CSV table of C-alpha atoms in Angstrom, one decimal:
chain,number,residue,atom,x,y,z
H,20,MET,CA,1.8,116.9,48.0
H,21,SER,CA,1.8,113.9,45.6
H,22,GLN,CA,0.5,113.8,42.0
H,23,LEU,CA,-0.9,111.2,39.8
H,24,SER,CA,-2.0,111.4,36.1
H,25,PHE,CA,-5.0,109.5,34.9
H,26,ASP,CA,-6.2,109.9,31.3
H,27,GLY,CA,-4.8,113.4,30.9
H,28,PHE,CA,-5.5,115.1,34.3
H,29,GLU,CA,-3.4,115.4,37.4
H,30,ILE,CA,-4.5,114.5,40.9
H,31,ASN,CA,-3.1,116.3,43.9
H,32,ALA,CA,-3.5,114.6,47.2
H,33,ALA,CA,-2.8,115.6,50.8
H,34,PRO,CA,-4.4,114.1,53.9
H,35,ALA,CA,-6.1,116.5,56.3
H,36,ALA,CA,-4.5,117.1,59.7
H,37,PRO,CA,-6.3,115.5,62.7
H,38,ILE,CA,-8.2,117.7,65.1
H,39,ALA,CA,-7.2,117.4,68.8
H,40,PRO,CA,-9.8,116.6,71.4
H,41,THR,CA,-11.0,119.5,73.5
H,42,VAL,CA,-12.5,117.8,76.5
H,43,GLU,CA,-10.5,116.4,79.5
H,44,PRO,CA,-11.2,112.8,80.8
H,45,ALA,CA,-12.9,112.4,84.2
H,46,SER,CA,-10.6,112.7,87.2
H,47,TRP,CA,-10.4,109.0,87.9
H,48,TYR,CA,-9.4,108.2,84.4
H,49,LYS,CA,-5.7,108.8,83.6
H,50,GLY,CA,-5.9,107.6,80.0
H,51,ARG,CA,-6.6,109.4,76.8
H,52,VAL,CA,-9.7,110.4,74.9
H,53,LEU,CA,-11.1,107.3,73.2
H,54,SER,CA,-13.0,106.7,70.0
H,55,HIS,CA,-15.1,104.0,68.5
H,56,SER,CA,-12.1,102.6,66.7
H,57,SER,CA,-9.8,102.6,69.7
H,58,ILE,CA,-12.4,101.0,71.9
H,59,SER,CA,-13.0,98.3,69.3
H,60,THR,CA,-9.3,97.7,69.0
H,61,TYR,CA,-8.8,97.3,72.7
H,62,ARG,CA,-11.8,94.9,73.0
H,63,SER,CA,-10.4,92.7,70.3
H,64,CYS,CA,-6.8,92.8,71.4
H,65,PRO,CA,-5.3,95.0,74.1
H,66,GLN,CA,-1.8,94.3,73.0
H,67,LYS,CA,-2.7,95.6,69.5
H,68,TRP,CA,-4.1,98.8,71.2
H,69,LYS,CA,-0.8,99.3,73.0
H,70,PHE,CA,1.3,98.9,69.8
H,71,ARG,CA,-1.0,101.4,68.0
H,72,TYR,CA,-1.7,104.1,70.6
H,73,ILE,CA,1.1,103.9,73.1
H,74,ASP,CA,4.1,102.6,71.2
H,75,LYS,CA,3.0,104.4,68.0
H,76,VAL,CA,4.2,101.5,65.8
H,77,PRO,CA,3.2,102.5,62.3
H,78,GLU,CA,0.6,100.4,60.4
H,79,LYS,CA,0.8,99.4,56.8
H,80,PRO,CA,-1.3,101.7,54.6
H,81,ARG,CA,-4.4,100.0,53.2
H,82,SER,CA,-6.0,100.7,49.9
H,83,PHE,CA,-9.5,100.4,51.3
H,84,PHE,CA,-8.8,103.1,53.9
H,85,SER,CA,-7.6,105.5,51.3
H,86,PHE,CA,-10.4,104.8,49.0
H,87,GLY,CA,-13.1,105.1,51.7
H,88,LYS,CA,-11.6,108.4,53.0
H,89,SER,CA,-11.5,109.8,49.4
H,90,VAL,CA,-15.1,109.0,48.7
H,91,HIS,CA,-16.2,110.3,52.1
H,92,ALA,CA,-14.5,113.6,51.5
H,93,GLY,CA,-16.4,114.0,48.2
H,94,LEU,CA,-19.7,113.4,50.0
H,95,GLU,CA,-18.8,115.9,52.7
H,96,PHE,CA,-18.2,118.5,50.0
H,97,LEU,CA,-21.5,117.6,48.3
H,98,PHE,CA,-23.6,118.4,51.5
H,99,SER,CA,-21.4,121.0,53.1
H,100,ARG,CA,-23.4,123.6,55.0
H,101,GLU,CA,-20.7,126.2,54.1
H,102,LYS,CA,-22.2,126.3,50.5
H,103,SER,CA,-25.5,128.0,50.1
H,104,VAL,CA,-25.8,126.4,46.7
H,105,PRO,CA,-25.1,122.7,46.2
H,106,PRO,CA,-22.1,121.9,44.0
H,107,THR,CA,-22.6,120.7,40.5
H,108,LEU,CA,-21.5,117.2,39.5
H,109,GLU,CA,-18.4,118.6,37.8
H,110,GLU,CA,-17.5,120.4,41.0
H,111,LEU,CA,-18.0,117.3,43.1
H,112,LEU,CA,-15.8,115.2,40.8
H,113,GLU,CA,-13.1,117.9,40.8
H,114,ARG,CA,-13.1,117.9,44.6
H,115,TYR,CA,-12.8,114.1,44.5
H,116,ARG,CA,-9.8,114.2,42.1
H,117,THR,CA,-7.9,116.9,44.1
H,118,GLY,CA,-8.6,115.1,47.4
H,119,TRP,CA,-7.6,111.6,46.2
H,120,LEU,CA,-5.4,109.7,48.7
H,121,ARG,CA,-2.8,107.4,47.1
H,122,GLU,CA,-1.5,105.4,50.0
H,123,GLY,CA,-1.8,101.6,50.2
H,124,TYR,CA,-2.4,100.6,46.6
H,125,GLU,CA,-0.5,97.6,45.4
H,126,SER,CA,-0.1,98.8,41.8
H,127,ALA,CA,-1.0,101.7,39.5
H,128,ALA,CA,-3.6,99.4,37.9
H,129,GLN,CA,-5.3,98.7,41.2
H,130,GLU,CA,-5.3,102.4,42.1
H,131,LYS,CA,-6.8,103.4,38.8
H,132,TRP,CA,-9.6,100.8,39.2
H,133,PHE,CA,-10.5,102.2,42.7
H,134,PHE,CA,-10.3,105.8,41.5
H,135,GLN,CA,-12.8,105.0,38.7
H,136,GLU,CA,-14.9,103.1,41.1
H,137,GLY,CA,-15.1,106.1,43.3
H,138,GLU,CA,-16.1,108.3,40.4
H,139,ARG,CA,-18.9,105.8,39.5
H,140,ILE,CA,-20.2,105.9,43.1
H,141,LEU,CA,-20.2,109.7,43.2
H,142,ARG,CA,-22.0,110.0,39.9
H,143,GLY,CA,-24.6,107.6,41.0
H,144,PHE,CA,-25.0,109.1,44.4
H,145,PHE,CA,-25.3,112.6,43.0
H,146,ALA,CA,-28.0,111.5,40.6
H,147,LYS,CA,-30.0,109.8,43.3
H,148,HIS,CA,-29.6,112.2,46.2
H,149,LYS,CA,-28.7,115.7,44.9
H,150,GLN,CA,-32.1,117.0,46.1
H,151,GLU,CA,-31.5,116.1,49.7
H,152,HIS,CA,-29.2,119.1,50.5
H,153,ALA,CA,-31.9,121.1,52.3
H,154,ARG,CA,-32.6,118.4,54.9
H,155,VAL,CA,-28.9,117.9,55.9
H,156,LEU,CA,-28.1,119.5,59.3
H,157,ASP,CA,-24.4,118.7,59.4
H,158,VAL,CA,-21.7,116.6,57.8
H,159,GLU,CA,-18.5,115.2,59.2
H,160,LEU,CA,-19.5,116.5,62.6
H,161,LYS,CA,-16.8,116.2,65.2
H,162,PHE,CA,-18.1,115.4,68.7
H,163,THR,CA,-16.8,114.8,72.2
H,164,VAL,CA,-19.1,113.3,74.8
H,165,VAL,CA,-18.4,112.0,78.3
H,166,ILE,CA,-19.7,108.4,78.8
H,167,GLU,CA,-19.3,106.8,82.2
H,168,GLY,CA,-16.6,109.3,83.1
H,169,VAL,CA,-14.6,108.7,79.9
H,170,THR,CA,-14.3,111.3,77.1
H,171,VAL,CA,-15.1,109.7,73.7
H,172,MET,CA,-14.7,111.6,70.4
H,173,GLY,CA,-15.6,110.9,66.8
H,174,TYR,CA,-16.9,112.1,63.5
H,175,ILE,CA,-20.4,111.5,62.2
H,176,ASP,CA,-20.7,111.4,58.4
H,177,ARG,CA,-24.1,113.0,58.1
H,178,ILE,CA,-27.0,114.2,60.3
H,179,ASP,CA,-30.4,114.9,58.6
H,180,GLU,CA,-33.6,116.5,59.8
H,181,GLY,CA,-36.0,113.6,60.4
H,182,PRO,CA,-39.6,113.6,59.1
H,183,LYS,CA,-41.0,114.0,62.6
H,184,GLY,CA,-38.6,116.8,63.6
H,185,GLY,CA,-36.0,114.5,65.2
H,186,LEU,CA,-32.6,113.4,63.9
H,187,ALA,CA,-31.7,110.9,61.2
H,188,ILE,CA,-28.1,109.7,61.4
H,189,VAL,CA,-26.3,108.4,58.2
H,190,ASP,CA,-23.0,106.6,58.2
H,191,TYR,CA,-21.4,105.8,54.8
H,192,LYS,CA,-19.6,102.5,54.2
H,193,THR,CA,-17.6,101.2,51.3
H,194,GLY,CA,-16.6,97.6,50.8
H,195,LYS,CA,-18.5,94.4,51.5
H,196,ALA,CA,-22.3,94.5,51.6
H,197,PHE,CA,-24.2,94.0,54.9
H,198,ASP,CA,-27.7,93.4,56.0
H,199,LYS,CA,-30.2,95.2,58.4
H,200,ALA,CA,-29.1,92.9,61.3
H,201,ARG,CA,-25.8,94.8,61.4
H,202,VAL,CA,-27.6,98.2,61.3
H,203,LYS,CA,-29.8,97.2,64.2
H,204,SER,CA,-26.9,96.4,66.5
H,205,ASP,CA,-23.9,98.4,65.2
H,206,PRO,CA,-22.2,100.0,68.2
H,207,GLN,CA,-20.8,102.8,66.2
H,208,LEU,CA,-24.3,103.9,65.3
H,209,THR,CA,-25.3,103.6,69.0
H,210,LEU,CA,-22.4,105.9,69.9
H,211,TYR,CA,-23.4,108.4,67.3
H,212,GLN,CA,-27.0,108.3,68.6
H,213,ILE,CA,-25.9,109.1,72.1
H,214,ALA,CA,-23.7,112.0,70.9
H,215,CYS,CA,-26.4,113.5,68.6
H,216,ALA,CA,-29.1,113.4,71.3
H,217,GLU,CA,-26.7,115.3,73.6
H,218,ILE,CA,-25.4,117.8,71.1
H,219,PHE,CA,-28.7,118.7,69.4
H,220,GLY,CA,-31.0,118.1,72.4
H,221,ARG,CA,-33.4,116.3,70.1
H,222,PRO,CA,-34.4,112.6,69.8
H,223,VAL,CA,-32.9,110.4,67.2
H,224,GLU,CA,-35.6,109.0,64.9
H,225,SER,CA,-33.5,106.6,62.7
H,226,VAL,CA,-30.0,105.4,62.0
H,227,THR,CA,-28.7,104.4,58.6
H,228,LEU,CA,-25.7,102.5,57.2
H,229,TYR,CA,-25.4,103.5,53.5
H,230,HIS,CA,-23.6,101.0,51.3
H,231,LEU,CA,-21.9,103.2,48.8
H,232,ASN,CA,-20.8,100.6,46.3
H,233,SER,CA,-24.4,99.5,45.7
H,234,LEU,CA,-26.0,102.9,46.5
H,235,THR,CA,-28.2,101.2,49.1
H,236,ALA,CA,-29.4,102.8,52.3
H,237,LEU,CA,-30.4,100.4,55.2
H,238,THR,CA,-32.4,102.3,57.8
H,239,VAL,CA,-33.8,101.2,61.2
H,240,PRO,CA,-35.4,103.1,64.1
H,241,ALA,CA,-33.2,104.5,66.8
H,242,HIS,CA,-31.4,101.9,68.8
H,243,PRO,CA,-33.1,100.9,72.1
H,244,ALA,CA,-31.9,101.9,75.5
H,245,SER,CA,-30.5,98.4,76.1
H,246,LEU,CA,-27.9,99.0,73.3
H,247,GLU,CA,-27.0,102.3,74.7
H,248,ALA,CA,-26.4,100.6,78.1
H,249,GLU,CA,-24.2,98.0,76.4
H,250,LEU,CA,-22.2,100.7,74.6
H,251,LYS,CA,-21.6,102.6,77.8
H,252,SER,CA,-20.5,99.3,79.5
H,253,SER,CA,-18.0,98.6,76.7
H,254,VAL,CA,-16.6,102.1,77.0
H,255,LEU,CA,-16.1,101.7,80.7
H,256,GLU,CA,-14.6,98.3,80.3
H,257,ALA,CA,-12.0,99.4,77.8
H,258,ALA,CA,-11.2,102.6,79.8
H,259,ARG,CA,-10.6,100.7,83.0
H,260,GLY,CA,-8.4,98.1,81.2
H,261,ILE,CA,-6.3,100.9,79.6
H,262,ASN,CA,-6.2,102.8,82.9
H,263,ASP,CA,-4.9,99.7,84.7
H,264,GLY,CA,-2.3,98.9,82.1
H,265,ARG,CA,-3.9,95.6,81.0
H,266,PHE,CA,-2.5,95.0,77.6
H,267,ASP,CA,-2.6,91.2,77.2
H,268,ALA,CA,-2.5,89.7,73.7
H,269,ARG,CA,-5.5,87.7,72.5
H,270,PRO,CA,-4.3,85.4,69.8
H,271,ASP,CA,-7.1,84.5,67.3
H,272,GLU,CA,-7.4,80.8,66.8
H,273,ARG,CA,-8.8,81.3,63.3
H,274,GLY,CA,-5.4,82.5,62.1
H,275,VAL,CA,-6.4,86.2,61.7
H,276,CYS,CA,-3.3,87.3,63.7
H,277,GLN,CA,-1.0,86.4,60.8
H,278,TYR,CA,-2.4,89.3,58.9
H,279,CYS,CA,-2.0,91.8,61.8
H,280,ASP,CA,0.5,94.6,61.1
H,281,TYR,CA,2.1,93.8,64.5
H,282,ALA,CA,2.5,90.1,64.0
H,283,GLN,CA,6.3,90.3,63.7
H,284,ILE,CA,6.7,92.0,67.1
H,285,CYS,CA,3.8,90.4,69.0
H,286,PRO,CA,5.1,88.5,72.1
H,287,ALA,CA,2.1,86.2,72.1
H,288,LEU,CA,2.8,85.0,68.5
H,289,ALA,CA,6.5,84.7,69.3
H,290,ALA,CA,5.7,82.5,72.3
H,291,LYS,CA,3.4,80.3,70.2
H,292,LYS,CA,6.2,79.8,67.6
H,293,ARG,CA,8.6,78.8,70.4
H,294,GLU,CA,6.1,76.3,71.8
H,295,ALA,CA,5.2,74.8,68.5
H,296,PRO,CA,6.9,71.4,67.9
H,297,GLY,CA,9.6,71.4,65.3
H,298,ARG,CA,8.6,70.2,61.8
H,299,THR,CA,10.3,69.3,58.6
H,300,ALA,CA,9.9,71.4,55.5
H,301,ASP,CA,6.4,70.9,54.0
H,302,PRO,CA,6.4,70.3,50.3
H,303,LEU,CA,3.0,72.0,50.2
H,304,ALA,CA,4.3,75.2,51.8
H,305,PRO,CA,4.3,77.2,48.5
H,306,LEU,CA,0.7,76.3,47.9
H,307,ALA,CA,-0.3,77.1,51.5
H,308,ASP,CA,1.4,80.5,51.3
H,309,ARG,CA,-0.2,81.3,48.0
H,310,PHE,CA,-3.6,80.3,49.3
H,311,GLY,CA,-3.2,82.5,52.4
H,312,LYS,CA,-2.3,85.5,50.3
H,313,LEU,CA,-5.3,85.0,48.1
H,314,ASP,CA,-7.6,84.5,51.1
H,315,ALA,CA,-6.4,87.8,52.5
H,316,ARG,CA,-7.7,89.6,49.4
H,317,ILE,CA,-11.2,88.1,49.5
H,318,SER,CA,-12.8,91.1,51.1
H,319,GLU,CA,-11.3,93.4,48.5
H,320,LEU,CA,-12.4,91.2,45.6
H,321,GLU,CA,-15.9,90.9,47.1
H,322,ALA,CA,-16.1,94.6,47.2
H,323,GLU,CA,-15.2,94.9,43.6
H,324,ARG,CA,-17.7,92.2,42.7
H,325,ASP,CA,-20.5,94.0,44.6
H,326,ALA,CA,-19.7,97.3,42.9
H,327,LEU,CA,-19.8,95.7,39.4
H,328,SER,CA,-23.1,93.9,40.3
H,329,ALA,CA,-24.6,97.2,41.4
H,330,GLU,CA,-23.6,99.0,38.3
H,331,LEU,CA,-24.9,96.2,36.0
H,332,LYS,CA,-28.3,96.2,37.8
H,333,THR,CA,-28.5,100.0,37.6
H,334,ARG,CA,-27.7,100.1,33.9
H,335,LEU,CA,-29.8,97.1,32.9
H,336,SER,CA,-32.8,98.6,34.8
H,337,ALA,CA,-32.2,102.0,33.2
H,338,GLY,CA,-32.0,100.5,29.7
H,339,GLY,CA,-35.0,98.3,30.2
H,340,VAL,CA,-33.2,95.2,29.2
H,341,GLY,CA,-32.8,91.9,31.0
H,342,GLU,CA,-29.2,90.9,30.1
H,343,ALA,CA,-25.8,92.1,29.1
H,344,CYS,CA,-23.7,90.0,26.6
H,345,GLY,CA,-20.0,90.2,26.7
H,346,GLU,CA,-17.4,88.4,24.6
H,347,HIS,CA,-17.0,85.6,27.1
H,348,PHE,CA,-20.0,85.8,29.5
H,349,THR,CA,-23.7,86.8,29.5
H,350,VAL,CA,-25.2,88.3,32.7
H,351,GLU,CA,-28.9,88.1,33.2
H,352,MET,CA,-30.9,90.1,35.8
H,353,LYS,CA,-33.8,88.3,37.5
H,354,SER,CA,-36.3,89.3,40.1
H,355,ALA,CA,-36.1,87.7,43.5
H,356,ASP,CA,-38.8,85.1,44.4
H,357,ASP,CA,-40.1,87.3,47.2
H,358,GLY,CA,-40.4,90.3,44.9
H,359,GLU,CA,-37.7,92.2,46.9
H,360,GLY,CA,-34.8,93.2,44.7
H,361,THR,CA,-33.0,91.5,41.9
H,362,TYR,CA,-30.1,89.2,41.4
H,363,LEU,CA,-27.7,88.4,38.5
H,364,ILE,CA,-27.1,85.1,36.8
H,365,VAL,CA,-23.7,84.6,35.0
H,366,ARG,CA,-23.4,82.2,32.1
H,367,PRO,CA,-20.3,81.5,30.0
H,368,ASN,CA,-21.1,82.1,26.4
H,369,GLY,CA,-21.7,79.0,24.4
H,370,SER,CA,-22.8,77.1,27.5
H,371,GLY,CA,-26.2,76.1,28.6
H,372,ALA,CA,-25.2,75.5,32.2
H,373,ASP,CA,-26.4,77.8,35.0
H,374,GLY,CA,-23.8,80.2,36.2
H,375,GLY,CA,-23.2,81.9,39.5
H,376,ALA,CA,-25.6,84.4,41.1
H,377,ALA,CA,-24.7,87.9,42.2
């Protein structure tokens, strides 16, 4: 077990052991139990699936995975059905501290920032949703369902009692913000919908993606039968490909492959390098490499910006003020033209020019 000290207290962290699937695949299928993540990986690049699930090539730890799991564990504790009385805020934060996962952070400073960001999220979530304990049916529900002869397993963050007696599925997300268009078509939610209807024997009323950084819930009605059919088709397509041993690489023309954990051993990328014409040293190579590294961090920086934007909006609204003045910048909160929500304007102090919006 690892330890970390922040501002006088110690954090003990140990990842939970995975739970083995309990349902056997259909007789025609010689592969393994699948999940949303493994199906998505196979559909994007079968060669990557083979590296990960057959060859067991380890992946580089990622800070956003550790952060997301740590916050999710705190929310599971908050709504656990094992506790007849909901935990206090202090108990929730203590559970978060002792369950903190340390893998993947680039520096102690980055880890501390994410740790404090998680505390901010949990404090805000607790204040906003602490009264919802009674309507929660289950949290972190492990399921196995057979879809088109293939066993698929997964974990659902939260299932609530719907207002009409059906089910309301909630999936927590950290990181970059999203819109309702994603919620309406997200295949992971479709899978959860199929599983919940089978497990509980009740219809699903709604599905929600909850953006934790901004404490925003985006909810839509249950996915239509057409999306369930598409999901079943994608499960069958992936299962047959895996069963038949089709593990072709699918190089991404946008250059995404260079950030893959398996880039150094991928035969497709090696072939592309061999086929590429020889070239002399580029004097701009250092700039290109630096730009690439910065570009790879965009999602992480956007998540940090979204979190700060959400905190500013919350605190400005709570204080009944329209702007916050720092030493170098002033941030003003304005209402959107359509009356839906707010946005932030950033101005350098001592400048009359308009700043950026957030």
